[in-house]
Short mmCIF file of C-alpha atoms and ligand atoms in Angstrom, two decimals:
data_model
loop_
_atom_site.label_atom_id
_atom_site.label_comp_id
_atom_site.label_asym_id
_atom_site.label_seq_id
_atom_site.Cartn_x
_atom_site.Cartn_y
_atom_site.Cartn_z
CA UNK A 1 -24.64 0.95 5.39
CA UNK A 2 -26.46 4.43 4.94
CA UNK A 3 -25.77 6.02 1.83
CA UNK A 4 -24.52 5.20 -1.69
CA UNK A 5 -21.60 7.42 -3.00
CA UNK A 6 -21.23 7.54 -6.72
CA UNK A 7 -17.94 6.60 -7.74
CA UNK A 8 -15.23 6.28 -10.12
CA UNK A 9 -11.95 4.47 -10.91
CA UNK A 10 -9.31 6.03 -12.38
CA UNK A 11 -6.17 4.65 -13.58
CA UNK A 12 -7.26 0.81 -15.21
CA UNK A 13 -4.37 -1.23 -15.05
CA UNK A 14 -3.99 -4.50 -13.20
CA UNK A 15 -4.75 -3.64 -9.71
CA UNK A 16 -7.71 -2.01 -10.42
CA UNK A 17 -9.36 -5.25 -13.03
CA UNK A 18 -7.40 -7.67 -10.31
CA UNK A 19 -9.09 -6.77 -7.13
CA UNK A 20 -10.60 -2.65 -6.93
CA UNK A 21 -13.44 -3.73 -9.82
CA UNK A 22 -14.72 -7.21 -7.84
CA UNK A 23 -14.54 -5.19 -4.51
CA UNK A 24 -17.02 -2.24 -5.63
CA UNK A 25 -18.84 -4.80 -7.31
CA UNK A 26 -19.64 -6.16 -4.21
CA UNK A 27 -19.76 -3.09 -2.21
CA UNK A 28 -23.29 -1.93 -2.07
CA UNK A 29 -22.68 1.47 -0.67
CA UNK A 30 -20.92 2.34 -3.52
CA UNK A 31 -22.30 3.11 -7.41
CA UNK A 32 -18.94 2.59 -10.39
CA UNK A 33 -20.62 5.32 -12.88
CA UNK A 34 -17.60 6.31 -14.78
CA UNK A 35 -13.90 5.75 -14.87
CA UNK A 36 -10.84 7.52 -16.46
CA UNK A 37 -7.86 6.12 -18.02
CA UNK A 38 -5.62 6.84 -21.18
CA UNK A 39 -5.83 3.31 -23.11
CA UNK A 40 -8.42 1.42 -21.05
CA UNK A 41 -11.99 0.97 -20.43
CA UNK A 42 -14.59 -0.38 -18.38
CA UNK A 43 -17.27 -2.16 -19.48
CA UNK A 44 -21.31 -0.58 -18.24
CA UNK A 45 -19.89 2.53 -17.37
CA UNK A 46 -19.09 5.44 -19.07
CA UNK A 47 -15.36 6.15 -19.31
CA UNK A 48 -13.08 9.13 -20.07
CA UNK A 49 -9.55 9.68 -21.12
CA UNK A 50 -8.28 11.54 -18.25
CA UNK A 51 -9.55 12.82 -14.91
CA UNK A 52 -10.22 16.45 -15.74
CA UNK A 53 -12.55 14.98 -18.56
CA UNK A 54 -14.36 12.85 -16.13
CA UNK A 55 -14.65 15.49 -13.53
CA UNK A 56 -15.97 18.37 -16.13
CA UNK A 57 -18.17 15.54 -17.45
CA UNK A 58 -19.56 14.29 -14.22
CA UNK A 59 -20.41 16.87 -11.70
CA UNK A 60 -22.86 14.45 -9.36
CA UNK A 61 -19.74 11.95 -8.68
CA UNK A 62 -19.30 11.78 -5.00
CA UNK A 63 -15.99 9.56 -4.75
CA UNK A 64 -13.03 8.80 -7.03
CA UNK A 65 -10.60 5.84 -6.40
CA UNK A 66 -7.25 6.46 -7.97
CA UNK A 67 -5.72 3.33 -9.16
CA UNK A 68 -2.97 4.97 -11.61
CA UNK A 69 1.21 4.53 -10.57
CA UNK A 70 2.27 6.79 -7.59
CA UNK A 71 4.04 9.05 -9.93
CA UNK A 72 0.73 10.73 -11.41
CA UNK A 73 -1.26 10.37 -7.69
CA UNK A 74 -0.54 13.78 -6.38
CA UNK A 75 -2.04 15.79 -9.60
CA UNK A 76 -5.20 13.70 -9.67
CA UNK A 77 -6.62 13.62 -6.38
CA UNK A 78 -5.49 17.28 -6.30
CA UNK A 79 -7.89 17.92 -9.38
CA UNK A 80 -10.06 14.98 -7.75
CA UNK A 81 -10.63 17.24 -4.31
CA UNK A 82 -10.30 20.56 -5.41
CA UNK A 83 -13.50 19.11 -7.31
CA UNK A 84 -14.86 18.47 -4.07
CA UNK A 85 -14.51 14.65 -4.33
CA UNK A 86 -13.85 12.10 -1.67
CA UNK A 87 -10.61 10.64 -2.33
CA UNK A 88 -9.58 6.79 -2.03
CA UNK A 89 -5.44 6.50 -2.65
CA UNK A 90 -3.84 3.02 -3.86
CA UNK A 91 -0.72 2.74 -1.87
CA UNK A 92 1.98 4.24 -2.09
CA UNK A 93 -0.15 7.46 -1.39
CA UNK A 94 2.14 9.56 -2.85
CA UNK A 95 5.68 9.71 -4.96
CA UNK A 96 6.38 12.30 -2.00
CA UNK A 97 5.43 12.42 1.67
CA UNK A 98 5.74 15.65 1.42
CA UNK A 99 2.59 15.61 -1.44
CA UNK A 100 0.80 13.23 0.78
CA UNK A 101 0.99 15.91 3.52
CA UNK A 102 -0.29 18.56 1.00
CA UNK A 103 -3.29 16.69 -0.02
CA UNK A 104 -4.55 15.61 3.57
CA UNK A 105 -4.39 19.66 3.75
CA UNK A 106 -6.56 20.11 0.55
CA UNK A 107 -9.06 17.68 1.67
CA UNK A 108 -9.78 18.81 5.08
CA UNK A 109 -9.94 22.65 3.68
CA UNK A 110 -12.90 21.41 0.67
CA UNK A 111 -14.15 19.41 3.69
CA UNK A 112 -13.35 15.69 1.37
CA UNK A 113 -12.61 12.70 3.12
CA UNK A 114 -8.65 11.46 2.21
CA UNK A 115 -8.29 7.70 2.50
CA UNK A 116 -5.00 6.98 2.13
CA UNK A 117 -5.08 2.77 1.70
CA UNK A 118 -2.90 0.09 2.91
CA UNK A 119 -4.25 -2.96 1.52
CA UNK A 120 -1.63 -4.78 3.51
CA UNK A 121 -3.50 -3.69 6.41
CA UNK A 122 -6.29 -5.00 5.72
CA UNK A 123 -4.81 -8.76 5.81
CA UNK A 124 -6.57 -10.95 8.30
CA UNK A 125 -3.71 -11.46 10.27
CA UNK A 126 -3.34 -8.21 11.29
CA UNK A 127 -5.67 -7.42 13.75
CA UNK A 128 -5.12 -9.85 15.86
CA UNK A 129 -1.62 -9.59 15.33
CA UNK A 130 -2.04 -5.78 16.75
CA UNK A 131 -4.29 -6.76 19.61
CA UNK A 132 -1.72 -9.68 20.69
CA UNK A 133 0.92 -7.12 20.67
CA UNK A 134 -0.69 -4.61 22.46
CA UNK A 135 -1.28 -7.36 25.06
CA UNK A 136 2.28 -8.22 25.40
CA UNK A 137 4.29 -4.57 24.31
CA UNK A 138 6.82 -4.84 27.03
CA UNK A 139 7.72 -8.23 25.86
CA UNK A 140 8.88 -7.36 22.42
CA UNK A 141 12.38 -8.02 22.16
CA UNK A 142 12.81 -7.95 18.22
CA UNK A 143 10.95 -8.13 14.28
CA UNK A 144 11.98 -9.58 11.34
CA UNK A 145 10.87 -9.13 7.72
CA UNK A 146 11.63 -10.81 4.74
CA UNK A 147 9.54 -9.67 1.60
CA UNK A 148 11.14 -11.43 -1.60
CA UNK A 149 9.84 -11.92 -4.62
CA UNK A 150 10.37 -12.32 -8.22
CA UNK A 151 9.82 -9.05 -10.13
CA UNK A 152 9.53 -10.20 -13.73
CA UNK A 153 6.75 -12.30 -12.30
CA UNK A 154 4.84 -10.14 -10.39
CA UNK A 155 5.65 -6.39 -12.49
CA UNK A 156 6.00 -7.80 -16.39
CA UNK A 157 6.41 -5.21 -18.51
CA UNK A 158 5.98 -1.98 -15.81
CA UNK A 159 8.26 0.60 -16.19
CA UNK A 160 7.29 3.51 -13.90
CA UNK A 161 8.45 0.99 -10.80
CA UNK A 162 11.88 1.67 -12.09
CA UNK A 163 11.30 5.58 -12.50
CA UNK A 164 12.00 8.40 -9.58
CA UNK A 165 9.16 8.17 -7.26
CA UNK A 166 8.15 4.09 -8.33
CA UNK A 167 9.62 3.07 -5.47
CA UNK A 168 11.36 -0.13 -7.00
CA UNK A 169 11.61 -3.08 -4.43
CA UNK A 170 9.63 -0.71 -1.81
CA UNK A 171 6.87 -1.14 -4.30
CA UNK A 172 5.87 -4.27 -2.74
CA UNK A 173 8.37 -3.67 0.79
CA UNK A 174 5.87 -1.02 1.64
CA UNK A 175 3.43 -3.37 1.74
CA UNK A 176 5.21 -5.35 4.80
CA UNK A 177 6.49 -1.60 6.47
CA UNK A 178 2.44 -0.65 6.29
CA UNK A 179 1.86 -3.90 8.35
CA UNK A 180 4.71 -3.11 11.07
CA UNK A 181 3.98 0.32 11.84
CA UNK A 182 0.38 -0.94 12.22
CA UNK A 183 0.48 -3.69 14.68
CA UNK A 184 3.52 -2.61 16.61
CA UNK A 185 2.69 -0.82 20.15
CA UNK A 186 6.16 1.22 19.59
CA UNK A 187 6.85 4.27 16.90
CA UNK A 188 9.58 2.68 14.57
CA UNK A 189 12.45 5.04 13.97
CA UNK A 190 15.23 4.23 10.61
CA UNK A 191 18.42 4.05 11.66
CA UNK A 192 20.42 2.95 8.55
CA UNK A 193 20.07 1.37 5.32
CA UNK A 194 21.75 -0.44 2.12
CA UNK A 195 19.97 0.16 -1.22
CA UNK A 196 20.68 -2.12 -4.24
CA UNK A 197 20.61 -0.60 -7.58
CA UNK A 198 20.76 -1.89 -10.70
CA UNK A 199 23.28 -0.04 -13.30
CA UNK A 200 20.00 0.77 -15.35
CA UNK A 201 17.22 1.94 -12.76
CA UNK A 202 16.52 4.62 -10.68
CA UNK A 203 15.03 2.69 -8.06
CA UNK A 204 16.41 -0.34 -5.85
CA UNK A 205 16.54 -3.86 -6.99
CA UNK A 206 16.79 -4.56 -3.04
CA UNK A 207 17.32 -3.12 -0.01
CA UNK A 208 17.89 -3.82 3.71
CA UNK A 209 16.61 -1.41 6.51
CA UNK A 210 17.90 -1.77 10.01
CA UNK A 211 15.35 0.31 12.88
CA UNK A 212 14.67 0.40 15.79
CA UNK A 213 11.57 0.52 17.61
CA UNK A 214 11.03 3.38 20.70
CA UNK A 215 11.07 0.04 23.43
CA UNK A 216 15.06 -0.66 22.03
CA UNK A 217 13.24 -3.74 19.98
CA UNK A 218 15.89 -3.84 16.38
CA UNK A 219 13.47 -4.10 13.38
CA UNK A 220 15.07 -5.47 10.27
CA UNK A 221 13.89 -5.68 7.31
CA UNK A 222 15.24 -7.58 3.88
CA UNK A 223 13.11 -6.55 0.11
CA UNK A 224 14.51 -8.52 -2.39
CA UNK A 225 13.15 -8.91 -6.18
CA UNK A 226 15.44 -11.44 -7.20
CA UNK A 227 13.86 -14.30 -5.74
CA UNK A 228 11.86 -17.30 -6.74
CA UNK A 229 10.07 -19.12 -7.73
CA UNK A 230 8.19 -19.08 -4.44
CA UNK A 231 7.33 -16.14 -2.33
CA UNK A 232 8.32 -15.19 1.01
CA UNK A 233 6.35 -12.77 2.61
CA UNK A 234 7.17 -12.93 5.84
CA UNK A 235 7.53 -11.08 9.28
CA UNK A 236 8.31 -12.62 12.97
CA UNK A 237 8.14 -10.74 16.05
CA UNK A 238 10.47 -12.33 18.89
CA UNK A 239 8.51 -11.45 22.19
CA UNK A 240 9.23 -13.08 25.62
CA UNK A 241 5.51 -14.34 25.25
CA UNK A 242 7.06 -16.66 22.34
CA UNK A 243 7.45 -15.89 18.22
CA UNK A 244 4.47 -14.07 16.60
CA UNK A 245 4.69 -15.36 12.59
CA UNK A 246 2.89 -14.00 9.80
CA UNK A 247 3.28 -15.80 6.74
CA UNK A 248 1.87 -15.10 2.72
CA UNK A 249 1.89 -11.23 3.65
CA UNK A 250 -0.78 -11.67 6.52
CA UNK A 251 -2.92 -14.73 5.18
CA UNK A 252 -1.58 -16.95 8.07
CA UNK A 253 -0.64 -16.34 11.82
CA UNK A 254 0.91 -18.69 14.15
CA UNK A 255 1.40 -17.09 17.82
CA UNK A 256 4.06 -18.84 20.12
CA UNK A 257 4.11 -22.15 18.25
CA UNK A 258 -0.35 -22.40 17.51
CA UNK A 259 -1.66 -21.78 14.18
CA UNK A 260 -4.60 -18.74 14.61
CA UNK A 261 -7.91 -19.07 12.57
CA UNK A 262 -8.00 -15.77 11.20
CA UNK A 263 -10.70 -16.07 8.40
CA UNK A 264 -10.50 -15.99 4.98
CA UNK A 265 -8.78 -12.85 2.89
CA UNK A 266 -11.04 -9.88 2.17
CA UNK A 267 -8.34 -6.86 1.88
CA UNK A 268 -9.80 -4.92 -0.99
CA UNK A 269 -13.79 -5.13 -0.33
CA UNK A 270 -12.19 -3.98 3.72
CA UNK A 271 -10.83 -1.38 2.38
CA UNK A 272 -13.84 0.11 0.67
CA UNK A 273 -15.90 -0.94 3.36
CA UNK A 274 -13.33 1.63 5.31
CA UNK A 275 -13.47 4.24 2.59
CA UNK A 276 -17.37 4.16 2.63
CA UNK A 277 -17.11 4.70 6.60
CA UNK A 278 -15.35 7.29 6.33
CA UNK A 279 -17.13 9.67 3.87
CA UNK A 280 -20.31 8.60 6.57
CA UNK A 281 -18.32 10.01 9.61
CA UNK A 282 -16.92 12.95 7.44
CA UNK A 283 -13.30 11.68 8.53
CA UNK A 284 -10.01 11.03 7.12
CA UNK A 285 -7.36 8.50 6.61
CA UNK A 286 -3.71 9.65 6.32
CA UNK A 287 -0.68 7.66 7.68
CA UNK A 288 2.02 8.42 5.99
CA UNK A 289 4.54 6.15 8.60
CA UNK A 290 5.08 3.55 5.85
CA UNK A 291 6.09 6.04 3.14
CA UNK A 292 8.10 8.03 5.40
CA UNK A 293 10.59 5.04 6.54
CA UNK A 294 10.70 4.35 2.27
CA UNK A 295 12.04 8.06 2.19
CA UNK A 296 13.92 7.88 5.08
CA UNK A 297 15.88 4.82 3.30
CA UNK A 298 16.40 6.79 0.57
CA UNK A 299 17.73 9.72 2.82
CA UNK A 300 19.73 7.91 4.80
CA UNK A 301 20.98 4.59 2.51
CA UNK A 302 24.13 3.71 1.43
CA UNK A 303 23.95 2.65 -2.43
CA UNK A 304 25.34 -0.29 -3.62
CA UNK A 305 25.40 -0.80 -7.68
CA UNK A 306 24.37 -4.25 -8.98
CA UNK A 307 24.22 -5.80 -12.64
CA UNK A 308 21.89 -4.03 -14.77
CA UNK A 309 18.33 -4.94 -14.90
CA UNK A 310 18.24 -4.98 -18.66
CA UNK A 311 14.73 -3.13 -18.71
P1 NAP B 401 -0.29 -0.57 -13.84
O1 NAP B 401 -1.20 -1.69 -14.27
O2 NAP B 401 1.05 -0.46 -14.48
O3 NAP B 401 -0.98 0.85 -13.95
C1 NAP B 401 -2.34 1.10 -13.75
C2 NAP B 401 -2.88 1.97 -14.88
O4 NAP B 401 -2.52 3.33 -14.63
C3 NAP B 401 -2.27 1.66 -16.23
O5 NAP B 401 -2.87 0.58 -16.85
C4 NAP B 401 -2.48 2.97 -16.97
O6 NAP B 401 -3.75 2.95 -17.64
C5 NAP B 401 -2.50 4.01 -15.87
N1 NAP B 401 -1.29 4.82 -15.97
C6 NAP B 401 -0.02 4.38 -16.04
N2 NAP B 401 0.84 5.39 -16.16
C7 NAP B 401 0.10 6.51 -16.16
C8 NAP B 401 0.41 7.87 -16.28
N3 NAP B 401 1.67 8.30 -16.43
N4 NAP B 401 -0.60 8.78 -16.26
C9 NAP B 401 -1.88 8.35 -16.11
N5 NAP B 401 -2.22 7.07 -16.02
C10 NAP B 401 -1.25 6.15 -16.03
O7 NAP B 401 -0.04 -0.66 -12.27
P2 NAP B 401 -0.75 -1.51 -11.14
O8 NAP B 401 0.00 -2.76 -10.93
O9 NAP B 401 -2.22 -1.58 -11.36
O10 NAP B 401 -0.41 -0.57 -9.88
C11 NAP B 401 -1.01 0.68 -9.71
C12 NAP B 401 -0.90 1.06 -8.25
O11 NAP B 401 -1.51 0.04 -7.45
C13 NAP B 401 0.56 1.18 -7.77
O12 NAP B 401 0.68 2.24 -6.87
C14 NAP B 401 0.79 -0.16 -7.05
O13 NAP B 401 1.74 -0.03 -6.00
C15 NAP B 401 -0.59 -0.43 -6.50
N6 NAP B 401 -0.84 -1.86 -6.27
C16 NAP B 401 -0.57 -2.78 -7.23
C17 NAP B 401 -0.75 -4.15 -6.96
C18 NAP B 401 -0.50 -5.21 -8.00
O14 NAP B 401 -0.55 -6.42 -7.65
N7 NAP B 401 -0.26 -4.89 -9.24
C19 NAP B 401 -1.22 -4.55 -5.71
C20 NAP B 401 -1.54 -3.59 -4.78
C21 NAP B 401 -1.35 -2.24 -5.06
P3 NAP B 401 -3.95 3.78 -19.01
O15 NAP B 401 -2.73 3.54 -19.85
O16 NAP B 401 -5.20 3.22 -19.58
O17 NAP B 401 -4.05 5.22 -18.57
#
């Protein structure tokens, strides 16, 4: 660790108390000074309504984290770099790719670093996972996801996730697509899709993707938020070196048939442990491969109506 970047948190919702808060906390290359949000505050820090107020009010900020839904991301780390802020980016980075794109443009032009996080990558099976691919790439013969859970229990109350650019079930699928395009050896191209939608949403309820990796491998996926009570976040990659299996959405690996020790989870203080490396290298972080399979699904799906949600 070399320097310590003043920084602040905008958006204060749940992500941001659950697991951005503790991480900084315990990130000693980083200083919270302020944060922004409309109806929320932080305690020891000083806090503003909005972004432009904590910008105009706090010139000697280094970094801003932006924590808010993807719908509002593009105008505030606009406003953020433009400022001549480093930029972190919850996931999704954008309600766009083609904002995402944009911004990585804006950042390299005020010389800002652009992180754009996948805290999904950051899960401990996923290194390994990547390494023992890239050891056996010619063996892949086919993935499977399944990422199902139950949305009342894991989004009460949230409406934007139902709103153009929330995403809906690829709230949390893009989660699962961030870990595939990370430890796969091959590009992964969409081929065709089925989106379920509620009667009363603008944004699926569920949705199957069928792709296909550049080695021929299929990769199918299955997002589902009408399950429970339990979880499945799940992938399996068939390889002719046996099954790779991650289970809990990367907190356990088994690799033809052995459980790996992987270590205990530490996504969120990883990712800021990223972010600060990057503002010390003067790089960038911008893969926008998740978010562009989301938008290719929506491109390229076929729509199927369901019951409404009753929102
Ligand atoms: P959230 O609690 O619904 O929203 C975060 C905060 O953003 C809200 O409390 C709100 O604070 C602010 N906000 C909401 N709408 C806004 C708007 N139109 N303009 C400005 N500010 C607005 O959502 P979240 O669950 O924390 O998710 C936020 C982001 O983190 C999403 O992109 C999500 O995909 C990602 N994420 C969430 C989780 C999770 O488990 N929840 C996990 C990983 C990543 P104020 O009303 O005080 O402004």
């Amino acid at each position: 660790m070399k320097g310590v970047y003043k920084l602040a948190v905008v958006g204060i919702g749940k992500i941001a108390r659950d697991q951005h808060l503790p991480a900084i906390a315990a990130q000693p290359g980083f200083e919270l000074v302020a944060c922004a949000s409309r109806n929320a505050s932080v305690d020891g820090v000083r806090n503003y309504p909005d972004i432009d107020a904590l910008l105009a009010a706090e010139p000697a900020i280094d970094a801003v984290s932006l924590c808010a839904p993807p719908q509002v991301r593009y105008a505030q780390a606009l406003a953020a770099l433009e400022a001549g802020k480093h930029v972190m980016l919850e996931k999704p980075p954008g309600a766009s790719v083609s904002e995402v794109a944009a911004l990585d443009e804006v950042a390299r032009a005020h010389g800002c670093t652009l992180f754009a996080s996948w805290h999904s990558r950051a899960a401990s099976a996923v290194e390994p996972s990547r390494e023992w691919l890239a050891k056996n790439a010619g063996a892949i013969r086919s993935v499977e996801v399944r990422w199902k859970e139950d949305v009342r229990r894991w989004h009460p109350g949230q409406q934007w996730i139902w709103e153009p650019g929330g995403l809906g079930v690829f709230d949390p699928g893009i989660n699962a697509l961030s870990i595939v395009t990370r430890i796969l050896p091959h590009e992964v191209a969409l081929r065709g899709a089925t989106l379920t939608m509620p009667s009363d949403t603008s944004t699926p309820i569920a949705a199957q993707l069928d792709c296909i990796a550049t080695n021929g491998a299929p990769v199918r996926a299955v997002f589902d938020w009408r399950h429970g009570p339990v979880e499945e976040w799940d992938i399996d990659v068939e390889t002719d070196a046996g099954r790779l299996s991650m289970r809990e959405g990367g907190k356990r690996l088994s690799i033809a048939g052995k459980d790996i020790d992987i270590g205990r989870e530490r996504e969120y203080p990883a990712l800021y442990e990223h972010f600060h490396a990057l503002i010390e290298t003067k790089t960038s972080d911008v893969d926008v491969r998740p978010l562009r399979l989301v938008a290719d699904a929506f491109l390229n799906g076929r729509r199927v109506e369901t019951d409404a949600f009753g929102r």
